[in-house]
Amino acid sequence: MRQTNISEQLRHFPFPTKRNAVTDEYEFFYFEGVGINGKVFTCFNRQTGQKCALKILKDSNKARREVILHKKASGTCQNIVKVLDVYENMYANNRCLLIIMECMNGGELFNRIRERDDKPFTEREAARIMQSICFAVQFLHDMDIAHRDLKPENLLFSSKDEDAVLKLTDFGNDEKKPLATPCYTPYYVAPEVLSNERYDKACDIWSLGVIMYILLCGYPPFYSLHGQAISAGMKSKIRAGEYQFPKQEWEKVSKEAKDLITLMLTTEPQNRPTIEKVMESSWISRYGTHVPETPLEVPKVLNEEMQNWSEIKAEIHAANAYNRRADEDEVKLNPVSNCVLLKRRQQKRDTAAVQLTQ
Ligand code: ADP
């Protein structure tokens, strides 16, 4: 068996890419506000007028891996953001990969929940959202792909309408695979390169548990309280599965929901349920009849925690990286500066939890 390194395997895309200028087919308006977020921009198909999103990546193994994974995942599942075109262009003397995607006009999941003021956010709605995310994860796991970085900002709504579809994006998760992997032909990207270990799938289930927890109360199960996104304290909490269901937000949530979260947040990856098992639970599969329409405090809590939201997102990202057993030295995040309110809220909840157990 010949050993080839990842660079060699990623040199050729296993699908056609375009080499002509992206501007031949897509129009950009370079005025303020056109960028969606950092390296993601809006553009319009010149022929159809369709509004699209463009993600620009500097060509690298990591970028190639992201493009291949996203393209592969963007098939028939309606809960994964579709890749419409991939270009290889030079931009400012750099080789770039450009991913043209469908534009998700509805924005990020939790922003939408936070901004709602028309009707209450209920447990049943949370279950419906979880089912959408699970469809995406099931689709990936069936293809032996693990996303490995499921987090709120990668969950986007197709539009601002009531019936908008929630979709998963961003396959640029950090790589931690060995540098050489068995391969027979350079056109074939080995599954190992795209990550298919059962372990990584279990990591997705843990992240799903975290997202479900936030969906039901508005704050994450694990806090870092030492000014570092991935502090030693947080690691040990994750390792020990140390989290609570504080009474204030959780007493009105059904036992089924809490049981499902407990299963997904099982410390040992091998003991976590598969995505099939998660989806078999009646809380997800029969949410329409089995999940109560209890109004939740989530929009209110999300608004209260708004100034901590970027820290919360950083923590989830760090925890995902930690769970992937990435080399801890690689996890370099800026220190979290504003943890005070979070601490105060956590203390409030700790007190409530103590009272609950007394
Ligand atoms: P990064 O790799 O920098 O995290 P993402 O792919 O997650 O990049 O995109 C960053 C942000 O851009 C997302 O959180 C989202 O707000 C926005 N975004 C990404 N893709 C789309 C899209 N297809 N339509 C609309 N907005 C998008």
Tab-separated table of C-alpha atoms and ligand atoms in Angstrom:
chain	number	residue	atom	x	y	z
A	1	MET	CA	0.000	0.000	0.000
A	2	ARG	CA	1.394	3.376	-0.966
A	3	GLN	CA	1.430	6.119	1.633
A	4	THR	CA	0.587	9.576	0.369
A	5	ASN	CA	0.360	12.658	2.441
A	6	ILE	CA	-2.733	14.758	2.784
A	7	SER	CA	-1.410	17.545	0.529
A	8	GLU	CA	-1.159	15.084	-2.335
A	9	GLN	CA	-4.632	13.741	-1.702
A	10	LEU	CA	-6.140	17.179	-1.575
A	11	ARG	CA	-4.410	18.473	-4.696
A	12	HIS	CA	-7.307	17.451	-6.956
A	13	PHE	CA	-10.895	18.149	-6.092
A	14	PRO	CA	-13.162	15.119	-6.525
A	15	PHE	CA	-15.650	17.360	-8.379
A	16	PRO	CA	-15.343	20.053	-11.068
A	17	THR	CA	-14.286	23.494	-9.941
A	18	LYS	CA	-14.367	26.696	-11.993
A	19	ARG	CA	-11.158	28.466	-12.911
A	20	ASN	CA	-12.636	31.495	-14.619
A	21	ALA	CA	-13.099	34.679	-12.580
A	22	VAL	CA	-15.986	34.454	-10.138
A	23	THR	CA	-16.995	37.945	-11.295
A	24	ASP	CA	-17.869	36.500	-14.725
A	25	GLU	CA	-20.913	34.890	-13.170
A	26	TYR	CA	-21.476	36.697	-9.900
A	27	GLU	CA	-21.842	40.352	-9.155
A	28	PHE	CA	-20.537	42.044	-6.027
A	29	PHE	CA	-21.351	45.419	-4.642
A	30	TYR	CA	-18.464	46.724	-2.636
A	31	PHE	CA	-20.211	49.043	-0.263
A	32	GLU	CA	-20.425	49.040	3.457
A	33	GLY	CA	-22.583	46.305	4.918
A	34	VAL	CA	-22.183	43.934	2.010
A	35	GLY	CA	-20.024	41.551	4.020
A	36	ILE	CA	-22.036	39.142	6.070
A	37	ASN	CA	-19.335	38.174	8.483
A	38	GLY	CA	-15.567	38.415	8.011
A	39	LYS	CA	-14.802	36.237	5.026
A	40	VAL	CA	-18.431	35.684	3.979
A	41	PHE	CA	-19.993	38.139	1.504
A	42	THR	CA	-23.220	38.506	-0.394
A	43	CYS	CA	-23.261	38.312	-4.186
A	44	PHE	CA	-25.768	37.908	-6.979
A	45	ASN	CA	-25.866	35.427	-9.847
A	46	ARG	CA	-25.722	37.599	-12.978
A	47	GLN	CA	-27.969	35.257	-14.958
A	48	THR	CA	-30.674	34.390	-12.456
A	49	GLY	CA	-30.370	37.317	-10.064
A	50	GLN	CA	-30.269	34.841	-7.162
A	51	LYS	CA	-28.735	36.259	-4.003
A	52	CYS	CA	-25.914	34.008	-2.786
A	53	ALA	CA	-23.247	33.922	-0.116
A	54	LEU	CA	-19.558	33.755	-0.984
A	55	LYS	CA	-16.938	32.424	1.388
A	56	ILE	CA	-13.351	33.261	0.475
A	57	LEU	CA	-10.610	30.984	1.749
A	58	LYS	CA	-6.901	31.228	1.155
A	59	ASP	CA	-5.897	27.989	-0.528
A	60	SER	CA	-4.431	25.515	1.972
A	61	ASN	CA	-4.940	21.893	2.951
A	62	LYS	CA	-7.361	22.983	5.632
A	63	ALA	CA	-9.338	25.110	3.154
A	64	ARG	CA	-9.406	22.286	0.586
A	65	ARG	CA	-10.616	19.901	3.217
A	66	GLU	CA	-13.396	22.320	4.162
A	67	VAL	CA	-14.484	22.756	0.535
A	68	ILE	CA	-14.488	18.997	-0.144
A	69	LEU	CA	-16.383	18.204	3.033
A	70	HIS	CA	-18.986	20.910	2.510
A	71	LYS	CA	-19.518	19.982	-1.135
A	72	LYS	CA	-19.833	16.306	-0.213
A	73	ALA	CA	-22.308	17.083	2.561
A	74	SER	CA	-24.298	19.485	0.441
A	75	GLY	CA	-26.414	16.872	-1.253
A	76	THR	CA	-30.017	16.070	-0.696
A	77	CYS	CA	-30.376	17.076	2.943
A	78	GLN	CA	-32.467	20.196	3.213
A	79	ASN	CA	-30.887	21.027	6.593
A	80	ILE	CA	-27.384	21.577	5.210
A	81	VAL	CA	-26.443	24.821	3.454
A	82	LYS	CA	-26.028	24.059	-0.241
A	83	VAL	CA	-22.791	24.696	-2.117
A	84	LEU	CA	-23.690	26.028	-5.565
A	85	ASP	CA	-20.267	26.561	-7.138
A	86	VAL	CA	-16.604	26.329	-6.224
A	87	TYR	CA	-14.010	28.598	-7.874
A	88	GLU	CA	-10.239	28.524	-7.799
A	89	ASN	CA	-9.148	32.110	-8.381
A	90	MET	CA	-6.152	34.302	-7.731
A	91	TYR	CA	-6.947	37.209	-5.446
A	92	ALA	CA	-4.358	39.797	-4.392
A	93	ASN	CA	-1.604	37.434	-5.536
A	94	ASN	CA	-2.960	34.603	-3.401
A	95	ARG	CA	-4.506	31.365	-4.568
A	96	CYS	CA	-8.039	31.405	-3.202
A	97	LEU	CA	-10.908	28.974	-2.988
A	98	LEU	CA	-14.310	30.573	-3.307
A	99	ILE	CA	-17.410	28.761	-2.158
A	100	ILE	CA	-20.670	30.079	-3.530
A	101	MET	CA	-23.505	28.982	-1.233
A	102	GLU	CA	-27.194	29.592	-0.980
A	103	CYS	CA	-27.709	32.743	1.075
A	104	MET	CA	-29.193	32.211	4.512
A	105	ASN	CA	-31.133	35.423	4.922
A	106	GLY	CA	-32.637	34.482	8.282
A	107	GLY	CA	-29.369	34.748	10.209
A	108	GLU	CA	-28.085	32.785	13.162
A	109	LEU	CA	-30.331	30.534	15.257
A	110	PHE	CA	-30.007	32.239	18.626
A	111	ASN	CA	-30.170	35.779	17.215
A	112	ARG	CA	-33.532	34.928	15.760
A	113	ILE	CA	-34.803	33.485	19.019
A	114	ARG	CA	-33.447	36.486	20.925
A	115	GLU	CA	-35.086	38.989	18.589
A	116	ARG	CA	-38.516	37.451	18.722
A	117	ASP	CA	-41.126	39.510	20.490
A	118	ASP	CA	-44.327	38.427	18.770
A	119	LYS	CA	-45.027	35.057	20.380
A	120	PRO	CA	-43.529	32.916	23.143
A	121	PHE	CA	-40.725	30.469	22.485
A	122	THR	CA	-41.949	27.057	23.613
A	123	GLU	CA	-40.381	23.718	24.490
A	124	ARG	CA	-42.113	22.221	21.447
A	125	GLU	CA	-40.441	24.772	19.194
A	126	ALA	CA	-37.081	23.903	20.732
A	127	ALA	CA	-37.777	20.244	19.914
A	128	ARG	CA	-38.655	21.109	16.323
A	129	ILE	CA	-35.380	23.016	15.983
A	130	MET	CA	-33.466	20.089	17.503
A	131	GLN	CA	-35.062	17.751	14.990
A	132	SER	CA	-33.836	19.947	12.097
A	133	ILE	CA	-30.292	19.938	13.469
A	134	CYS	CA	-30.484	16.172	14.040
A	135	PHE	CA	-31.550	15.618	10.399
A	136	ALA	CA	-28.368	17.401	9.282
A	137	VAL	CA	-26.177	15.440	11.699
A	138	GLN	CA	-27.829	12.140	10.770
A	139	PHE	CA	-27.229	12.857	7.090
A	140	LEU	CA	-23.544	13.509	7.793
A	141	HIS	CA	-23.071	10.536	10.103
A	142	ASP	CA	-24.724	8.247	7.537
A	143	MET	CA	-21.993	9.369	5.117
A	144	ASP	CA	-19.355	8.749	7.773
A	145	ILE	CA	-18.709	12.440	8.152
A	146	ALA	CA	-18.503	14.045	11.563
A	147	HIS	CA	-18.991	17.814	11.667
A	148	ARG	CA	-16.833	18.207	14.786
A	149	ASP	CA	-17.714	21.831	15.395
A	150	LEU	CA	-21.460	22.045	15.892
A	151	LYS	CA	-22.112	25.425	17.445
A	152	PRO	CA	-24.746	28.165	17.390
A	153	GLU	CA	-23.156	30.378	14.732
A	154	ASN	CA	-23.081	27.472	12.274
A	155	LEU	CA	-26.871	27.111	12.414
A	156	LEU	CA	-28.581	29.538	10.066
A	157	PHE	CA	-32.157	30.178	8.971
A	158	SER	CA	-32.935	30.268	5.245
A	159	SER	CA	-35.134	33.367	5.554
A	160	LYS	CA	-36.898	35.629	8.012
A	161	ASP	CA	-40.219	33.901	7.310
A	162	GLU	CA	-42.120	31.824	9.834
A	163	ASP	CA	-41.538	28.630	7.829
A	164	ALA	CA	-37.790	29.243	7.345
A	165	VAL	CA	-35.576	26.147	7.278
A	166	LEU	CA	-32.703	25.812	9.758
A	167	LYS	CA	-29.470	24.655	8.116
A	168	LEU	CA	-26.005	23.645	9.210
A	169	THR	CA	-22.887	25.181	7.664
A	170	ASP	CA	-19.110	25.612	8.116
A	171	PHE	CA	-17.152	22.431	7.582
A	172	GLY	CA	-13.880	24.137	8.409
A	173	ASN	CA	-13.384	22.345	11.689
A	174	ASP	CA	-9.833	22.106	12.999
A	175	GLU	CA	-7.907	19.204	11.682
A	176	LYS	CA	-6.286	16.781	14.058
A	177	LYS	CA	-5.688	13.818	11.815
A	178	PRO	CA	-2.342	12.128	11.285
A	179	LEU	CA	-0.232	13.598	8.531
A	180	ALA	CA	-0.095	10.445	6.427
A	181	THR	CA	-2.916	8.127	5.570
A	182	PRO	CA	-3.263	5.110	3.255
A	183	CYS	CA	-4.377	5.983	-0.238
A	184	TYR	CA	-4.610	4.312	-3.612
A	185	THR	CA	-5.144	7.184	-6.008
A	186	PRO	CA	-4.696	10.930	-5.569
A	187	TYR	CA	-8.256	11.537	-6.802
A	188	TYR	CA	-9.658	9.559	-3.952
A	189	VAL	CA	-9.792	11.300	-0.635
A	190	ALA	CA	-9.562	8.704	2.077
A	191	PRO	CA	-12.337	8.764	4.648
A	192	GLU	CA	-9.704	9.183	7.321
A	193	VAL	CA	-8.818	12.540	5.832
A	194	LEU	CA	-12.413	13.618	6.126
A	195	SER	CA	-12.689	12.169	9.617
A	196	ASN	CA	-15.016	9.283	10.169
A	197	GLU	CA	-14.096	7.957	13.536
A	198	ARG	CA	-16.931	6.901	15.707
A	199	TYR	CA	-15.315	9.039	18.350
A	200	ASP	CA	-15.853	12.187	16.294
A	201	LYS	CA	-19.489	11.314	15.830
A	202	ALA	CA	-19.823	11.046	19.595
A	203	CYS	CA	-18.270	14.506	19.825
A	204	ASP	CA	-21.102	15.819	17.610
A	205	ILE	CA	-23.652	14.270	19.987
A	206	TRP	CA	-22.074	16.080	22.938
A	207	SER	CA	-22.266	19.382	21.032
A	208	LEU	CA	-25.910	18.640	20.192
A	209	GLY	CA	-26.514	18.216	23.919
A	210	VAL	CA	-24.968	21.618	24.583
A	211	ILE	CA	-27.100	23.264	21.870
A	212	MET	CA	-30.259	21.576	23.216
A	213	TYR	CA	-29.414	22.796	26.729
A	214	ILE	CA	-29.042	26.402	25.520
A	215	LEU	CA	-32.236	26.096	23.466
A	216	LEU	CA	-34.160	25.290	26.638
A	217	CYS	CA	-32.710	27.858	29.036
A	218	GLY	CA	-30.663	30.451	27.105
A	219	TYR	CA	-27.250	29.788	28.704
A	220	PRO	CA	-24.709	26.973	28.286
A	221	PRO	CA	-24.263	24.028	30.664
A	222	PHE	CA	-20.554	24.643	31.218
A	223	TYR	CA	-19.056	27.945	32.253
A	224	SER	CA	-15.473	28.955	32.440
A	225	LEU	CA	-15.109	31.192	35.465
A	226	HIS	CA	-11.437	31.969	35.368
A	227	GLY	CA	-11.151	34.466	32.554
A	228	GLN	CA	-9.913	31.852	30.097
A	229	ALA	CA	-12.190	30.323	27.497
A	230	ILE	CA	-10.749	26.886	28.089
A	231	SER	CA	-9.617	27.068	31.663
A	232	ALA	CA	-8.501	24.075	33.675
A	233	GLY	CA	-11.702	24.425	35.700
A	234	MET	CA	-13.889	24.189	32.640
A	235	LYS	CA	-11.985	21.178	31.351
A	236	SER	CA	-12.469	19.340	34.585
A	237	LYS	CA	-16.162	20.261	34.594
A	238	ILE	CA	-16.565	18.874	31.096
A	239	ARG	CA	-14.561	15.786	32.007
A	240	ALA	CA	-16.636	15.206	35.101
A	241	GLY	CA	-19.890	16.054	33.310
A	242	GLU	CA	-20.458	18.695	35.980
A	243	TYR	CA	-23.460	20.801	35.118
A	244	GLN	CA	-26.848	21.481	36.609
A	245	PHE	CA	-30.429	22.151	35.669
A	246	PRO	CA	-30.999	25.268	37.802
A	247	LYS	CA	-34.538	25.425	39.096
A	248	GLN	CA	-35.323	28.940	37.921
A	249	GLU	CA	-35.275	28.074	34.217
A	250	TRP	CA	-35.548	24.288	34.325
A	251	GLU	CA	-38.409	23.399	36.616
A	252	LYS	CA	-40.920	23.989	33.844
A	253	VAL	CA	-38.966	21.913	31.293
A	254	SER	CA	-40.137	18.312	30.775
A	255	LYS	CA	-38.276	15.382	32.337
A	256	GLU	CA	-37.916	13.807	28.855
A	257	ALA	CA	-35.917	16.816	27.658
A	258	LYS	CA	-33.626	16.755	30.695
A	259	ASP	CA	-33.127	12.977	30.353
A	260	LEU	CA	-32.172	13.361	26.700
A	261	ILE	CA	-29.643	16.105	27.497
A	262	THR	CA	-28.193	13.964	30.287
A	263	LEU	CA	-27.705	11.115	27.810
A	264	MET	CA	-26.063	13.344	25.204
A	265	LEU	CA	-23.757	14.956	27.750
A	266	THR	CA	-22.493	11.596	29.019
A	267	THR	CA	-18.808	11.994	29.779
A	268	GLU	CA	-17.539	8.834	28.078
A	269	PRO	CA	-17.979	9.193	24.314
A	270	GLN	CA	-18.587	5.481	23.845
A	271	ASN	CA	-21.612	5.690	26.157
A	272	ARG	CA	-23.313	8.531	24.295
A	273	PRO	CA	-26.285	7.614	22.112
A	274	THR	CA	-25.874	7.524	18.338
A	275	ILE	CA	-27.728	10.124	16.301
A	276	GLU	CA	-30.309	7.414	15.420
A	277	LYS	CA	-30.995	6.799	19.097
A	278	VAL	CA	-31.317	10.524	19.749
A	279	MET	CA	-33.788	10.859	16.899
A	280	GLU	CA	-35.797	7.864	18.090
A	281	SER	CA	-36.593	9.613	21.372
A	282	SER	CA	-40.197	10.741	21.389
A	283	TRP	CA	-39.070	14.244	22.422
A	284	ILE	CA	-37.574	14.584	18.936
A	285	SER	CA	-39.445	12.123	16.725
A	286	ARG	CA	-42.933	12.945	18.020
A	287	TYR	CA	-42.477	16.473	19.279
A	288	GLY	CA	-45.753	17.549	17.679
A	289	THR	CA	-47.761	15.427	20.145
A	290	HIS	CA	-45.308	14.555	22.930
A	291	VAL	CA	-43.637	17.844	23.791
A	292	PRO	CA	-45.575	20.409	25.816
A	293	GLU	CA	-46.032	23.922	24.483
A	294	THR	CA	-44.625	25.417	27.668
A	295	PRO	CA	-43.393	28.974	27.108
A	296	LEU	CA	-39.704	29.287	27.993
A	297	GLU	CA	-37.610	32.182	29.282
A	298	VAL	CA	-35.038	31.649	26.525
A	299	PRO	CA	-35.460	34.946	24.579
A	300	LYS	CA	-35.333	36.905	27.853
A	301	VAL	CA	-32.248	35.073	29.147
A	302	LEU	CA	-30.508	35.361	25.748
A	303	ASN	CA	-31.086	39.108	25.893
A	304	GLU	CA	-29.777	39.303	29.455
A	305	GLU	CA	-26.688	37.336	28.438
A	306	MET	CA	-26.198	39.246	25.186
A	307	GLN	CA	-23.016	40.988	26.293
A	308	ASN	CA	-21.572	37.572	27.183
A	309	TRP	CA	-22.658	35.937	23.931
A	310	SER	CA	-19.309	36.171	22.154
A	311	GLU	CA	-17.620	34.673	25.226
A	312	ILE	CA	-20.233	31.915	25.312
A	313	LYS	CA	-19.587	31.207	21.624
A	314	ALA	CA	-15.830	31.139	22.254
A	315	GLU	CA	-16.368	28.712	25.106
A	316	ILE	CA	-18.429	26.366	22.971
A	317	HIS	CA	-15.797	26.492	20.255
A	318	ALA	CA	-13.067	25.810	22.803
A	319	ALA	CA	-15.029	22.979	24.365
A	320	ASN	CA	-15.575	21.408	20.923
A	321	ALA	CA	-11.842	21.621	20.273
A	322	TYR	CA	-11.145	20.153	23.658
A	323	ASN	CA	-13.563	17.318	23.057
A	324	ARG	CA	-11.948	16.561	19.739
A	325	ARG	CA	-8.831	15.974	21.833
A	326	ALA	CA	-7.049	18.532	19.727
A	327	ASP	CA	-3.592	19.194	21.016
A	328	GLU	CA	-4.363	21.521	23.865
A	329	ASP	CA	-1.527	23.816	22.828
A	330	GLU	CA	-3.374	24.434	19.565
A	331	VAL	CA	-6.353	25.884	21.353
A	332	LYS	CA	-5.279	29.469	21.574
A	333	LEU	CA	-8.146	31.719	22.407
A	334	ASN	CA	-8.119	35.263	23.620
A	335	PRO	CA	-8.691	35.605	27.315
A	336	VAL	CA	-12.306	36.297	28.143
A	337	SER	CA	-12.459	39.714	29.672
A	338	ASN	CA	-16.053	40.054	30.611
A	339	CYS	CA	-17.106	37.178	32.767
A	340	VAL	CA	-18.508	39.143	35.649
A	341	LEU	CA	-22.163	39.068	34.749
A	342	LEU	CA	-21.873	35.446	33.776
A	343	LYS	CA	-20.332	34.658	37.153
A	344	ARG	CA	-23.094	36.548	38.903
A	345	ARG	CA	-25.759	34.620	37.014
A	346	GLN	CA	-23.979	31.352	37.688
A	347	GLN	CA	-23.767	32.145	41.392
A	348	LYS	CA	-27.470	32.953	41.385
A	349	ARG	CA	-28.175	29.597	39.758
A	350	ASP	CA	-25.831	27.726	42.120
A	351	THR	CA	-27.724	29.214	45.026
A	352	ALA	CA	-31.051	28.237	43.478
A	353	ALA	CA	-29.771	24.704	42.857
A	354	VAL	CA	-28.584	24.410	46.461
A	355	GLN	CA	-31.967	25.578	47.664
A	356	LEU	CA	-33.587	22.989	45.401
A	357	THR	CA	-31.587	20.164	46.946
A	358	GLN	CA	-32.137	21.296	50.557
B	1	ADP	P1	-15.910	30.744	9.769
B	1	ADP	O1	-15.175	29.587	9.161
B	1	ADP	O2	-15.143	32.029	9.765
B	1	ADP	O3	-16.516	30.436	11.103
B	1	ADP	P2	-18.549	30.486	8.661
B	1	ADP	O4	-18.690	29.592	7.482
B	1	ADP	O5	-18.994	29.921	9.969
B	1	ADP	O6	-17.064	31.036	8.737
B	1	ADP	O7	-19.315	31.823	8.415
B	1	ADP	C1	-19.197	32.929	9.300
B	1	ADP	C2	-20.546	33.594	9.440
B	1	ADP	O8	-20.998	34.087	8.179
B	1	ADP	C3	-21.657	32.664	9.934
B	1	ADP	O9	-21.686	32.544	11.319
B	1	ADP	C4	-22.887	33.373	9.390
B	1	ADP	O10	-23.268	34.409	10.255
B	1	ADP	C5	-22.387	33.935	8.078
B	1	ADP	N1	-22.681	33.001	6.977
B	1	ADP	C6	-21.983	31.886	6.647
B	1	ADP	N2	-22.532	31.261	5.604
B	1	ADP	C7	-23.619	31.975	5.255
B	1	ADP	C8	-24.628	31.824	4.241
B	1	ADP	N3	-24.613	30.802	3.386
B	1	ADP	N4	-25.595	32.759	4.186
B	1	ADP	C9	-25.615	33.784	5.057
B	1	ADP	N5	-24.705	33.969	6.038
B	1	ADP	C10	-23.711	33.089	6.136
